[in-house]
Coordinates of C-alpha atoms and ligand atoms in Angstrom, one line a residue:
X3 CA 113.8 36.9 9.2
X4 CA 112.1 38.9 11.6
X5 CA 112.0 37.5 15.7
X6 CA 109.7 39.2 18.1
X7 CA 112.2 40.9 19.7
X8 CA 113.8 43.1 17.0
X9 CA 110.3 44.4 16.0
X10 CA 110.4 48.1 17.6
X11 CA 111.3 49.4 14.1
X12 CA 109.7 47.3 11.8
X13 CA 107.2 48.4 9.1
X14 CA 104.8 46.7 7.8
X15 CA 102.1 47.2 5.2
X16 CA 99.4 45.0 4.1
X17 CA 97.9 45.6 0.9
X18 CA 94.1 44.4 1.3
X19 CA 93.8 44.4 4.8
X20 CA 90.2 43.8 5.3
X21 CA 90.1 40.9 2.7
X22 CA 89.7 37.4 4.4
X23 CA 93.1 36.7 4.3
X24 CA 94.7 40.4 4.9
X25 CA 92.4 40.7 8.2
X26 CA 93.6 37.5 9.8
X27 CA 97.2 39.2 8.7
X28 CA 96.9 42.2 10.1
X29 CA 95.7 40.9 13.4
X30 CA 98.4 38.3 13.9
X31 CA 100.7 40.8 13.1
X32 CA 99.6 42.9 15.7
X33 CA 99.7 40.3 18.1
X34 CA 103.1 38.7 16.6
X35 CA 104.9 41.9 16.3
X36 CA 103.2 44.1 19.0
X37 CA 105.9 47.3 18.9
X38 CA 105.9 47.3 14.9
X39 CA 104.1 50.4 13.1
X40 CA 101.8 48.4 11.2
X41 CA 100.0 49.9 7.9
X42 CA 97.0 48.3 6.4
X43 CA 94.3 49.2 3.4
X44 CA 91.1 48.9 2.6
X45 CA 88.7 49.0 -0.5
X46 CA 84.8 49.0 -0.6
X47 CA 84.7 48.5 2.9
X48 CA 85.6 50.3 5.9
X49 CA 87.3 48.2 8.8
X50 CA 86.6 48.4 12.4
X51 CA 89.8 47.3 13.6
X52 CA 91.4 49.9 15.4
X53 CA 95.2 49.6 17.2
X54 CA 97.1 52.1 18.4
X55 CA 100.3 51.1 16.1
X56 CA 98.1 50.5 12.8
X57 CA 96.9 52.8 10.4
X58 CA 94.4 52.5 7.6
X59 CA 94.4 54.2 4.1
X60 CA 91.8 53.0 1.7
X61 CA 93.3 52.3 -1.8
X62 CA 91.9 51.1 -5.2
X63 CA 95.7 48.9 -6.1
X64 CA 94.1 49.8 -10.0
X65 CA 95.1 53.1 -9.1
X66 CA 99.1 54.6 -9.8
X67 CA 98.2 57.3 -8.0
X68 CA 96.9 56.0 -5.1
X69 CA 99.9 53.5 -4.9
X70 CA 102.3 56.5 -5.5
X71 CA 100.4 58.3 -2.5
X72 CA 100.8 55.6 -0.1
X73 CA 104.6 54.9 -0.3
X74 CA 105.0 59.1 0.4
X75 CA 103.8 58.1 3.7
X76 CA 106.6 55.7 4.6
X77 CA 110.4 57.0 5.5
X78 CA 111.2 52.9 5.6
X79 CA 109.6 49.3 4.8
X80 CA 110.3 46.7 6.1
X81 CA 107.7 43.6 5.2
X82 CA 105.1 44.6 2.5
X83 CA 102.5 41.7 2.0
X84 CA 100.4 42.4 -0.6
X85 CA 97.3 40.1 -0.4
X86 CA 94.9 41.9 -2.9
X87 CA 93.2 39.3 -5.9
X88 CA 89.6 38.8 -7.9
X89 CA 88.5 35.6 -9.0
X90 CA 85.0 36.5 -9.3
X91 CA 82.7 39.5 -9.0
X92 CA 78.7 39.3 -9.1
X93 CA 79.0 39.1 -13.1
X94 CA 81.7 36.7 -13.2
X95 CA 83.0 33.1 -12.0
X96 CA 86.1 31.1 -13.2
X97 CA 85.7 29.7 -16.3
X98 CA 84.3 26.0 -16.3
X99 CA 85.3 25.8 -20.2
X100 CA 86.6 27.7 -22.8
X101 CA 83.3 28.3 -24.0
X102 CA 82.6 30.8 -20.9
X103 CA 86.0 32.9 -21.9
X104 CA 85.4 36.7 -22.2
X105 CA 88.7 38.7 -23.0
X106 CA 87.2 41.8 -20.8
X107 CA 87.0 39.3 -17.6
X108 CA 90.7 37.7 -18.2
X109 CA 91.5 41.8 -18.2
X110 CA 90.4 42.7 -15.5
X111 CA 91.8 39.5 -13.8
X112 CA 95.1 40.5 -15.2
X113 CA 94.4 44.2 -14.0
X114 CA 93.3 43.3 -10.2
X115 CA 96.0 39.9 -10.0
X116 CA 99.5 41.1 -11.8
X117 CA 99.6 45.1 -12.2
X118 CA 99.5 46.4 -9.0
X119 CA 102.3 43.9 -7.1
X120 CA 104.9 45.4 -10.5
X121 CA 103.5 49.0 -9.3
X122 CA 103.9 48.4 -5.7
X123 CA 107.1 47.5 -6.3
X124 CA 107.8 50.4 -8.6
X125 CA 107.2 53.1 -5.7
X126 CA 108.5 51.0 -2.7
X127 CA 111.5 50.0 -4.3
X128 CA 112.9 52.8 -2.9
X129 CA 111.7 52.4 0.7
X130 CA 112.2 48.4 1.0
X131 CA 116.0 49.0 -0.1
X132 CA 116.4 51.2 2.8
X133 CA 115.6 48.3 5.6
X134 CA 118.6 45.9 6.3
X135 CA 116.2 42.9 5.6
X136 CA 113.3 43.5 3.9
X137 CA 110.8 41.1 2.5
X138 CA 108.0 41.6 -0.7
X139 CA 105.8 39.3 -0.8
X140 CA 102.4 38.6 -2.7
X141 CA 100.1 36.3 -2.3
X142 CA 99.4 34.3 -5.6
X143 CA 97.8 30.6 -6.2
X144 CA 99.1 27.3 -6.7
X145 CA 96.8 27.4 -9.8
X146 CA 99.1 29.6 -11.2
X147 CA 101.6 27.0 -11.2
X148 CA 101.6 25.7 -15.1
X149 CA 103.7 22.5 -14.0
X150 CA 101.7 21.9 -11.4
X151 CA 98.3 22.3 -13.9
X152 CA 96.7 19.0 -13.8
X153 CA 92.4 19.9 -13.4
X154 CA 92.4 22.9 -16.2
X155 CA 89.4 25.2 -16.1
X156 CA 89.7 28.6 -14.0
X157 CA 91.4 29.9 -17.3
X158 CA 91.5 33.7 -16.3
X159 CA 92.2 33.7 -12.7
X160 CA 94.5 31.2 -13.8
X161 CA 96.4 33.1 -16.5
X162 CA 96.8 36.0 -14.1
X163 CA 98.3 34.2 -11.2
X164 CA 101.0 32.5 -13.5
X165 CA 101.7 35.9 -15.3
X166 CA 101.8 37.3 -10.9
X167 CA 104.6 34.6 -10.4
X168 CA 106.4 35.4 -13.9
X169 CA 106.3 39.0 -12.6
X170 CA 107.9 38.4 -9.2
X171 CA 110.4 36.0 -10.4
X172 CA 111.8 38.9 -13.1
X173 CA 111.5 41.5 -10.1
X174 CA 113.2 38.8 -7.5
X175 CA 116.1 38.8 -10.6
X176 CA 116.1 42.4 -10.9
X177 CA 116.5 43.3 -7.4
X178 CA 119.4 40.7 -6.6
X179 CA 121.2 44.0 -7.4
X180 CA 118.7 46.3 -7.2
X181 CA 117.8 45.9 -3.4
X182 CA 120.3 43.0 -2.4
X183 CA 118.5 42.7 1.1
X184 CA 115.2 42.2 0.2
X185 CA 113.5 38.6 -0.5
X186 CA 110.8 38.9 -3.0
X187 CA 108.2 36.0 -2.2
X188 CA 105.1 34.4 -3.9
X189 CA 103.3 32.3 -1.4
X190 CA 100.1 30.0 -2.0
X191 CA 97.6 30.4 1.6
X192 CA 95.8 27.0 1.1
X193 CA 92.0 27.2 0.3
X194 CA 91.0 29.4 2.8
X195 CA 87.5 30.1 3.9
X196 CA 86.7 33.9 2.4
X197 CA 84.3 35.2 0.0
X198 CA 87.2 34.8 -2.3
X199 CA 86.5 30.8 -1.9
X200 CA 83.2 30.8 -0.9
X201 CA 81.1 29.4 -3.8
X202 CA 83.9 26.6 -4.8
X203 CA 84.2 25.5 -0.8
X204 CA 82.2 22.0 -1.8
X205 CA 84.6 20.1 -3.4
X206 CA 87.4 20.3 -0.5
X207 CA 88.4 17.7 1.1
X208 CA 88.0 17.6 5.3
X209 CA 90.5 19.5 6.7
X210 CA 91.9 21.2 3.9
X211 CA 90.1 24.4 4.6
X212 CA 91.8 26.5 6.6
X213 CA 90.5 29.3 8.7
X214 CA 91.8 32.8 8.2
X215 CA 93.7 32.9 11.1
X216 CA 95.0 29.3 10.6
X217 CA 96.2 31.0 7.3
X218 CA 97.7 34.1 8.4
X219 CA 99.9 32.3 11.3
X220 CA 101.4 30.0 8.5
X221 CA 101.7 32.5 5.8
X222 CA 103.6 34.6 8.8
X223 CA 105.9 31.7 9.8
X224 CA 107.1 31.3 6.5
X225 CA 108.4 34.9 5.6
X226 CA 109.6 35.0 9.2
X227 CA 112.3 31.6 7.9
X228 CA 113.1 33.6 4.8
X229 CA 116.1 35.5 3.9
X230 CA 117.5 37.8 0.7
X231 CA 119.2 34.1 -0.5
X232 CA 114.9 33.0 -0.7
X233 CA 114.4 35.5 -3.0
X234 CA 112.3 34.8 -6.6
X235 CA 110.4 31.1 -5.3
X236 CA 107.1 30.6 -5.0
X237 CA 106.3 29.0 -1.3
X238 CA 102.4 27.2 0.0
X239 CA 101.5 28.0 3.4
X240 CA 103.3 24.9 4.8
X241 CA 106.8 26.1 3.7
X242 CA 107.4 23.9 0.8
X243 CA 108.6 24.6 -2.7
X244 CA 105.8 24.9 -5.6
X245 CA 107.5 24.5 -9.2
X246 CA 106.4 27.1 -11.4
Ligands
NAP5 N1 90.8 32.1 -0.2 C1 91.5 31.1 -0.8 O1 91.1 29.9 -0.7 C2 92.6 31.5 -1.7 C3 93.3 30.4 -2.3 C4 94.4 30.7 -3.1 C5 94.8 32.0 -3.2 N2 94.1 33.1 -2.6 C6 94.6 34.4 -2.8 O2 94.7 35.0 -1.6 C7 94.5 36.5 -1.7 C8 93.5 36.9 -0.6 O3 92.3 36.3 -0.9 P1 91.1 36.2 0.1 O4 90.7 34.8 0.1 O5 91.4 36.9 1.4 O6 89.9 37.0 -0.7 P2 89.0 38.2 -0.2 O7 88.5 38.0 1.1 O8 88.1 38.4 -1.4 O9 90.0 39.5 -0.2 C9 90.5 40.1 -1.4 C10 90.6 41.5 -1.1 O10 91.1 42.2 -2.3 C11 90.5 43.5 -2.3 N3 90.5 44.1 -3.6 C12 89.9 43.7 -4.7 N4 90.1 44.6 -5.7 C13 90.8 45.6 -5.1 C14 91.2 46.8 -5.6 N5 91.1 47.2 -6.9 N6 91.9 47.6 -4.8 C15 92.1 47.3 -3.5 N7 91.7 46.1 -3.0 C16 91.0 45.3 -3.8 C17 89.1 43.2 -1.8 O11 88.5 44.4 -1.3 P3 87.0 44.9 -1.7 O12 86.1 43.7 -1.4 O13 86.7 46.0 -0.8 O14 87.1 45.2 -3.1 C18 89.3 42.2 -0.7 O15 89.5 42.9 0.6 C19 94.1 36.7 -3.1 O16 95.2 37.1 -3.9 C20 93.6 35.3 -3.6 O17 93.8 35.2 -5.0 C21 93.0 32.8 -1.9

């Protein structure tokens, strides 16, 4: 989709740039794509990554209005990557059993892991459809796939992730018209070592946790091989297909 060379007038924004995952993006984006005007947010937490061609805005993604806020600040998008997600907090974990379920937690799940990818897309509809090639792309779970389902458990974060892919699948359906160009994309990073992952890190197997970085330059790869025709699939880091 996008080479090196063309990137003097791409945009980018990543939603949740100083997570784990949207750090290690924003960084190989600046190193992938070093003429690109690159747009990145943060949270709780102030970042201390400074470029020349990147810009910072904090945003809460819970927020309309600070959604609605952000895309006035565009003229164009090009790749929006939104990498923002909860699957615990210092109250709450995944769900070992049903017996742990609290409707409030799968909520807020729901509010943090589905709304704000439909409200991004809501205010940058306008500004994705006005790049040639344009990609939308969120960063879900495969334990959001429900074919795929084989361990149970994780019931909220879980429930939210698959209701994330139903979201982008309608959206990728919608826009075929809508914004012909653009390839809306779910994509699964791999366990990754974050904070996100932290506390459930003892249980992988050797090798199968990837560093940030190792993480960001797959995730990149992959929208970089995808075009308009990709649109509405839900891809892991490695480039293969996960069934819903
Ligand atoms: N790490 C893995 O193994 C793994 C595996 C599968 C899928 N994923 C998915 O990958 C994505 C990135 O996860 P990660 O591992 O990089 O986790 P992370 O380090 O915890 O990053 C998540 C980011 O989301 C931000 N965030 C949470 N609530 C927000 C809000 N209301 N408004 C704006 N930002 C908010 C957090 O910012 P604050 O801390 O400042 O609130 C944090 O920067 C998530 O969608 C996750 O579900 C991760």
């Amino acid at each position: 989709m996008y080479s090196g060379s063309e990137d003097t007038t791409l945009n980018i924004l990543i939603m949740g740039g100083n997570g784990g995952i949207g750090r290690a993006l924003v960084e190989d984006c600046l190193e992938r794509y070093p003429h690109a005007q690159i747009v990145a947010t943060w949270h709780r937490h102030k970042p201390v990554l400074a470029c020349d061609n990147l810009q910072w805005y904090q945003v809460d993604v819970c927020s309309e209005q600070d959604i609605k806020q952000l895309a006035q600040q565009f003229q164009q998008l090009d790749l929006l990557i939104n990498t923002v997600g909860l699957l615990h907090d210092e109250q709450h974990g995944p769900e070992k059993s049903i017996a742990r379920f609290e409707a409030s937690w799968l909520q807020r799940s729901m509010e943090v892991n589905v709304a704000p990818s439909l409200m991004l897309a809501r205010y940058f509809q306008p500004l994705l459809k006005k790049s040639a090639r344009s990609c939308f792309a969120v960063i879900s779970a495969r334990v959001g796939s429900i074919e795929d389902n084989r361990l149970g458990g994780w019931i909220s974060y879980r429930s939210s992730k698959a209701a994330l892919n139903m979201a982008m699948k309608t959206l990728s359906i919608e826009w075929q018209r809508a914004v012909p160009g653009c390839c809306v994309t779910v994509l699964h990073p791999g366990t990754t070592d974050t904070q996100l992952s932290q506390p459930f890190q003892r249980n992988v197997q050797e090798g199968q946790l990837f560093d940030p970085a190792k993480t960001a330059g797959l995730l990149l790869d992959v929208i970089a091989g995808l075009n308009p025709e990709d649109s509405g699939r839900f891809y892991a880091y490695d480039g293969s297909l996960i069934p819903w």
